[in-house]
XYZ file of C-alpha atoms in Angstrom:
478
model
C 80.833 21.893 69.673
C 84.564 22.401 69.113
C 84.722 19.083 67.273
C 81.738 19.985 65.089
C 83.271 23.306 64.151
C 86.638 21.669 63.465
C 85.076 19.037 61.209
C 83.114 21.713 59.367
C 86.263 23.777 58.843
C 88.231 20.775 57.604
C 85.521 19.831 55.126
C 85.174 23.397 53.898
C 88.904 24.048 53.545
C 90.295 20.666 52.583
C 87.611 18.288 51.356
C 85.402 20.414 49.077
C 85.249 19.155 45.472
C 87.954 20.618 43.247
C 86.804 23.120 40.642
C 87.612 22.710 37.003
C 91.087 23.595 35.801
C 89.820 26.771 34.190
C 88.229 27.963 37.439
C 91.069 27.039 39.791
C 92.936 30.331 39.557
C 89.885 32.423 40.414
C 88.900 29.975 43.169
C 92.335 30.259 44.752
C 92.163 34.044 44.707
C 88.731 34.051 46.319
C 89.703 31.428 48.894
C 92.868 33.285 49.851
C 91.052 36.589 50.250
C 88.273 34.914 52.236
C 90.799 33.302 54.545
C 92.602 36.594 55.172
C 89.279 38.246 55.966
C 88.516 35.413 58.387
C 91.886 35.916 60.106
C 91.234 39.641 60.369
C 87.865 39.049 61.992
C 89.370 36.608 64.469
C 92.062 39.180 65.304
C 89.475 41.893 65.897
C 87.430 39.514 68.035
C 90.438 38.680 70.207
C 91.265 42.368 70.650
C 87.685 43.292 71.527
C 87.447 40.628 74.204
C 83.747 39.886 73.680
C 81.985 36.978 72.019
C 80.131 37.268 68.726
C 76.967 35.937 70.336
C 77.033 38.524 73.119
C 77.778 41.333 70.696
C 74.859 40.290 68.478
C 72.455 40.135 71.423
C 73.602 43.543 72.627
C 73.068 45.091 69.212
C 69.659 43.524 68.676
C 68.543 44.669 72.123
C 69.500 48.273 71.346
C 66.367 49.489 69.525
C 66.902 52.503 67.345
C 65.792 54.212 64.216
C 67.053 51.657 61.732
C 63.969 49.487 61.615
C 62.496 46.645 63.642
C 65.814 44.917 64.102
C 67.395 47.874 65.881
C 70.446 49.957 65.384
C 72.749 46.979 65.230
C 71.073 45.113 62.418
C 72.928 46.781 59.576
C 76.167 46.621 61.507
C 75.727 42.898 62.056
C 74.969 42.424 58.404
C 77.998 44.491 57.465
C 80.233 42.384 59.655
C 79.283 39.355 57.589
C 79.465 41.188 54.259
C 81.303 39.419 51.485
C 84.878 40.692 51.350
C 85.979 42.422 48.239
C 87.897 40.225 45.876
C 90.983 41.373 43.978
C 90.612 41.802 40.300
C 93.977 40.321 39.429
C 96.181 37.661 40.904
C 99.035 40.101 41.445
C 96.923 42.357 43.688
C 96.974 39.819 46.557
C 100.062 38.224 48.094
C 98.483 34.785 48.101
C 96.757 35.048 44.773
C 97.165 32.150 42.396
C 99.732 32.434 39.661
C 99.326 30.751 36.351
C 101.132 27.660 37.622
C 97.977 26.237 39.244
C 96.528 25.488 42.661
C 99.624 24.289 44.526
C 101.798 27.284 43.740
C 98.858 29.586 44.427
C 98.409 28.205 47.904
C 102.116 28.451 48.708
C 102.538 32.172 47.950
C 102.318 34.273 51.075
C 101.840 31.233 53.350
C 104.774 31.925 55.677
C 103.821 35.480 56.582
C 100.149 34.592 56.869
C 100.846 31.548 59.036
C 103.040 33.665 61.293
C 100.252 36.177 61.705
C 97.692 33.461 62.377
C 100.060 31.851 64.897
C 100.302 35.101 66.832
C 96.517 35.362 66.897
C 96.146 31.773 68.108
C 98.680 32.438 70.870
C 96.576 35.409 71.958
C 93.451 33.242 71.945
C 95.184 30.585 74.060
C 96.431 33.197 76.516
C 92.950 34.715 76.820
C 91.394 31.275 77.282
C 93.822 30.472 80.096
C 93.113 33.780 81.839
C 89.392 33.149 81.655
C 89.806 29.648 83.068
C 91.875 31.206 85.818
C 88.901 33.289 86.890
C 89.930 36.656 85.403
C 87.028 38.611 83.935
C 87.752 40.640 80.802
C 85.679 43.621 79.740
C 85.098 44.604 76.109
C 88.335 46.561 75.938
C 90.357 43.607 77.149
C 90.951 45.128 80.609
C 90.935 42.905 83.648
C 88.046 44.035 85.863
C 88.046 41.322 88.501
C 90.167 38.388 89.554
C 88.972 35.158 91.127
C 91.329 32.744 92.905
C 94.093 31.766 90.495
C 94.085 28.475 88.661
C 96.220 26.279 90.882
C 97.833 22.886 90.676
C 95.553 21.666 93.465
C 92.435 22.708 91.563
C 93.668 20.827 88.530
C 94.416 17.732 90.618
C 90.964 17.829 92.209
C 89.276 18.126 88.826
C 91.177 15.171 87.351
C 91.174 12.718 90.256
C 90.199 9.709 88.173
C 92.879 10.223 85.533
C 95.473 10.913 88.197
C 94.713 7.638 89.955
C 94.336 5.506 86.833
C 97.022 7.032 84.584
C 99.342 9.468 86.307
C 100.237 7.604 89.512
C 100.906 4.181 87.897
C 103.407 5.719 85.484
C 104.901 7.783 88.304
C 105.441 4.539 90.230
C 107.318 3.092 87.252
C 109.467 6.211 87.038
C 110.084 5.992 90.787
C 111.532 2.514 90.304
C 113.692 3.815 87.474
C 115.239 6.451 89.741
C 115.679 3.912 92.533
C 117.633 1.485 90.368
C 119.541 4.301 88.687
C 120.895 5.689 91.953
C 121.118 2.646 94.227
C 124.676 1.727 93.193
C 126.043 4.855 94.848
C 124.714 3.582 98.176
C 125.719 -0.061 97.680
C 129.074 0.476 95.978
C 131.095 -0.107 99.137
C 129.198 -3.301 100.009
C 129.387 -4.728 96.491
C 133.072 -3.853 96.215
C 133.964 -5.672 99.420
C 131.763 -8.730 98.766
C 132.773 -9.331 95.140
C 136.230 -7.766 95.170
C 135.325 -5.206 92.521
C 137.781 -2.675 91.220
C 136.826 0.903 90.367
C 136.615 -0.157 86.720
C 134.302 -3.074 87.574
C 132.091 -0.811 89.636
C 131.953 1.746 86.848
C 131.047 -0.963 84.317
C 128.365 -2.365 86.616
C 126.782 1.061 86.860
C 127.227 2.099 83.233
C 125.788 -1.099 81.713
C 122.440 0.074 83.048
C 122.721 3.270 81.001
C 124.125 1.414 77.991
C 121.104 -0.872 77.582
C 118.889 2.032 78.571
C 120.280 4.168 75.724
C 120.289 1.405 73.085
C 116.614 0.693 73.723
C 115.402 4.296 73.415
C 114.725 4.489 69.672
C 113.054 1.048 69.357
C 110.974 1.765 72.444
C 109.953 5.148 71.068
C 108.705 3.459 67.893
C 106.856 0.815 69.912
C 105.262 3.462 72.120
C 103.964 5.261 69.044
C 102.585 2.053 67.612
C 101.173 0.228 70.659
C 100.774 2.927 73.297
C 102.372 3.340 76.742
C 100.137 0.887 78.621
C 101.273 -2.275 76.849
C 104.922 -1.317 76.436
C 105.466 -0.099 79.987
C 103.771 -3.088 81.625
C 105.823 -5.504 79.506
C 109.122 -3.786 80.240
C 108.416 -3.673 83.970
C 108.307 -7.467 83.924
C 111.857 -7.318 82.555
C 112.753 -5.067 85.509
C 111.396 -7.698 87.882
C 113.456 -10.414 86.161
C 116.622 -8.292 86.215
C 116.212 -7.378 89.893
C 115.654 -11.021 90.822
C 118.736 -12.048 88.841
C 120.796 -9.348 90.563
C 119.533 -10.511 93.968
C 120.643 -14.148 93.486
C 123.930 -13.360 91.682
C 127.031 -14.942 93.175
C 129.556 -13.605 90.664
C 130.284 -10.454 88.717
C 128.924 -11.605 85.292
C 125.518 -12.366 86.845
C 125.511 -8.983 88.557
C 126.315 -7.391 85.208
C 123.559 -9.329 83.421
C 120.976 -8.430 86.057
C 121.911 -4.772 85.923
C 121.738 -4.782 82.096
C 118.238 -6.295 82.109
C 117.115 -3.706 84.667
C 118.411 -0.921 82.409
C 116.466 -2.369 79.490
C 113.312 -2.682 81.595
C 113.274 0.919 82.808
C 114.142 2.360 79.391
C 110.539 3.463 78.831
C 109.914 4.773 82.349
C 110.149 8.433 81.343
C 109.021 8.335 77.721
C 105.995 6.131 78.445
C 104.949 8.483 81.215
C 105.320 11.515 78.957
C 103.391 9.752 76.207
C 100.569 8.961 78.640
C 100.415 12.582 79.780
C 100.205 13.802 76.187
C 97.397 11.340 75.429
C 95.245 11.818 78.517
C 95.812 15.369 79.781
C 95.366 18.877 78.309
C 98.446 19.947 76.405
C 98.758 23.243 78.323
C 99.142 21.237 81.550
C 101.700 18.751 80.197
C 104.872 20.759 81.069
C 103.692 21.165 84.660
C 102.699 17.508 84.937
C 106.089 16.551 83.489
C 107.717 18.421 86.358
C 105.419 16.840 88.942
C 106.090 13.375 87.536
C 109.854 13.895 87.673
C 109.546 15.326 91.191
C 107.636 12.279 92.455
C 109.816 9.872 90.493
C 112.904 11.506 91.966
C 111.727 10.288 95.349
C 113.194 7.010 94.156
C 116.584 8.711 94.290
C 115.733 9.920 97.790
C 114.819 6.358 98.788
C 118.143 5.140 97.396
C 120.135 7.226 99.909
C 119.536 7.253 103.669
C 116.438 4.975 103.634
C 118.232 2.406 101.459
C 121.330 2.644 103.646
C 119.225 1.875 106.727
C 117.512 -1.001 104.933
C 120.897 -2.252 103.738
C 122.091 -2.520 107.324
C 118.856 -4.229 108.414
C 118.136 -6.837 105.693
C 121.067 -6.728 103.248
C 121.324 -5.753 99.613
C 119.893 -9.008 98.260
C 116.607 -8.542 100.102
C 116.390 -4.989 98.788
C 116.546 -6.241 95.216
C 114.081 -9.041 95.946
C 111.590 -6.487 97.255
C 112.269 -4.293 94.235
C 111.491 -7.220 91.918
C 108.125 -7.713 93.615
C 107.345 -3.996 93.384
C 108.182 -3.952 89.668
C 105.897 -6.936 88.987
C 103.048 -5.321 90.936
C 103.521 -2.051 89.076
C 103.404 -3.905 85.748
C 100.097 -5.521 86.723
C 98.571 -2.211 87.804
C 99.531 -0.467 84.564
C 98.215 -3.309 82.421
C 94.893 -3.783 84.215
C 94.115 -0.278 85.515
C 95.406 2.181 82.905
C 92.814 2.636 80.122
C 93.745 1.782 76.577
C 94.650 4.777 74.421
C 92.339 5.580 71.551
C 93.485 4.694 68.061
C 93.693 8.374 67.154
C 96.156 8.981 69.984
C 98.650 6.380 68.824
C 100.715 7.069 65.720
C 101.006 4.102 63.397
C 104.626 3.143 63.003
C 107.781 5.261 62.877
C 106.782 7.130 59.735
C 105.101 9.965 61.668
C 108.433 11.663 62.180
C 111.340 9.699 60.746
C 114.781 9.556 62.274
C 116.215 11.180 59.174
C 113.931 14.159 59.754
C 115.065 14.460 63.363
C 118.788 14.070 62.749
C 118.755 16.442 59.798
C 116.998 19.184 61.766
C 119.415 21.914 62.852
C 117.186 22.703 65.836
C 117.862 19.221 67.204
C 121.613 19.714 66.949
C 121.404 23.090 68.676
C 119.751 21.489 71.698
C 120.955 17.894 71.837
C 124.681 18.327 72.645
C 124.122 20.668 75.587
C 121.151 18.755 76.956
C 122.670 15.283 76.512
C 126.100 16.281 77.805
C 124.814 17.988 80.931
C 122.136 15.422 81.753
C 124.522 12.522 81.136
C 127.088 14.114 83.419
C 124.488 14.702 86.123
C 123.322 11.080 85.912
C 126.866 9.754 86.127
C 127.764 11.920 89.103
C 124.665 11.297 91.187
C 124.324 7.669 90.105
C 127.837 6.671 91.194
C 130.785 9.064 91.174
C 129.581 11.674 93.649
C 130.021 9.226 96.521
C 133.664 8.287 95.699
C 134.495 11.975 95.141
C 133.054 12.961 98.502
C 134.828 10.090 100.247
C 138.215 10.244 98.496
C 138.610 13.917 97.538
C 136.594 15.625 100.258
C 137.631 13.009 102.876
C 134.106 12.715 104.316
C 132.950 9.775 106.402
C 130.118 7.493 105.214
C 127.264 9.147 107.202
C 128.234 12.538 105.785
C 128.461 11.109 102.271
C 124.986 9.626 102.638
C 123.638 12.960 103.850
C 125.114 14.623 100.757
C 123.438 12.051 98.517
C 120.189 12.560 100.399
C 120.321 16.338 99.918
C 121.133 15.828 96.234
C 118.067 13.625 95.828
C 115.857 16.143 97.641
C 117.231 18.929 95.430
C 116.458 16.867 92.331
C 112.887 16.280 93.456
C 112.200 19.919 94.287
C 113.941 21.173 91.150
C 111.709 18.950 89.016
C 108.600 20.669 90.359
C 110.162 24.113 89.987
C 111.228 23.331 86.418
C 107.694 22.255 85.585
C 106.220 25.428 87.072
C 108.858 27.531 85.318
C 108.216 25.877 81.954
C 104.492 26.438 82.363
C 104.953 30.092 83.333
C 107.534 30.773 80.612
C 105.304 29.254 77.961
C 102.443 31.538 78.929
C 104.765 34.545 78.879
C 106.074 33.679 75.441
C 109.641 32.912 76.595
C 111.443 30.348 74.460
C 112.264 27.246 76.564
C 115.644 27.070 74.804
C 116.671 30.219 76.639
C 115.920 28.659 80.005
C 117.683 25.462 78.947
C 120.823 27.424 78.085
C 120.815 29.396 81.336
C 120.377 26.297 83.489
C 123.073 24.456 81.518
C 125.521 27.322 81.984
C 124.940 27.356 85.747
C 125.451 23.586 85.876
C 128.778 23.818 84.028
C 130.012 26.693 86.197
C 129.267 24.777 89.407
C 131.185 21.747 88.112
C 134.160 23.973 87.321
C 133.946 25.396 90.836
C 134.128 21.849 92.242
C 137.105 20.971 90.053
C 139.157 24.023 91.036
C 138.018 23.661 94.661
C 136.365 27.043 95.072
C 135.134 27.569 98.644
C 131.447 26.905 97.855
C 129.234 25.154 100.421
C 129.523 21.483 99.538
C 125.829 20.737 99.991
C 124.864 23.660 97.749
C 127.254 22.767 94.926
C 126.216 19.122 94.763
C 122.541 20.048 95.049
C 122.930 22.201 91.923
C 124.636 19.310 90.124
C 121.762 16.984 90.996
C 119.120 19.572 90.116
C 120.078 19.610 86.452
C 118.628 16.138 86.026
C 115.224 17.727 86.571
C 115.854 19.677 83.364
C 115.557 16.516 81.292
C 111.897 16.913 80.426
C 109.959 20.067 81.302
C 112.130 22.641 79.528
C 113.110 20.921 76.249
């Protein structure tokens, strides 16, 4: 029914035959006034909290002295009465000037769109409350409350999509976190076996992020054109090749090449998952699902600490990467054969939907990008490699204690991802701008880093947990 109404509205508003040039001015005036009347009726309906159908039935059932159709008949008719039209173009803010249809439609659009946006926000908020089990009387007052809409209820209702879409992309993101963080655990072993300097170790870790960053824009275009299923499954095969190359490497250049291919392969791990969520799940649940996906994917960072250290002692680092290559290949097969193909309408054709020039010339992008990129990049660098040397060299901690710190950081990242998703969902429903939350979290992150630099007596586990937690801010809030 929603689709039928939407198609009817689009045909009525956008596809009706154009009137003659002489009649365009009057048509624009009538259309503008009719639209404003429609907005006013929607606003009154939202404020009353009752449906048009129910109101009509109530009125028709109330028999009175106004004829066979009851007391409400004239009122119902009046509610659908033709709105009065202005006599002159200047009497209405959106009336058509002499310049023609285009200029007529532009006048008054900003203020009217703002008003309509506020009404739509109210409708969305009411819809969410009703889905949550809250009953609203005709005055808009809550008269009863059922059990709140919970994450578990949503998961139960969408079991099939969660198994066929959500979990396969979560598995890919898990591998991304595993490879991103594993060098911090293996740095000592790789340094001793290959005679790496601090610069070599830093290059080995950063080449992952270098290829990862270079591939982002092309992969974004490919995701828009071909969808997340094909792109993610293809790139995961590159992860398998890179992990296998890293496992058999006997010199530093081969290690570097393997790590670079891995970075290229996991470049779509987050964006493909987000794209899949946008395609397959309700948009009001996407921020929460973003947080859940990052939380589960961050378990890869957890695996890269104490569990990986135990596995390193048992089977060696080469076997770890061989197993990772097999896991990546299996994940690629699952995504390709299990995830359904996105509909044509869900995939934007080519990069023209929102060009790079549009993005980079938007002042809103430049207000957010430096803070977000700087903080997230710092958090990745610290947890991915440099936290371990700092803890060992500056804090003079032994290896078991260092690994416990990395483990706590990974746990903090995982939990913070879920909390960020819940916070983004709650803030959106309360009308709080996510940019505010982004700024607050970024400020806390910077202050904690300054505390570490000047050696303030903060609990070490707490400070590094806050540093790791900022990585969870990468998706739900922006």
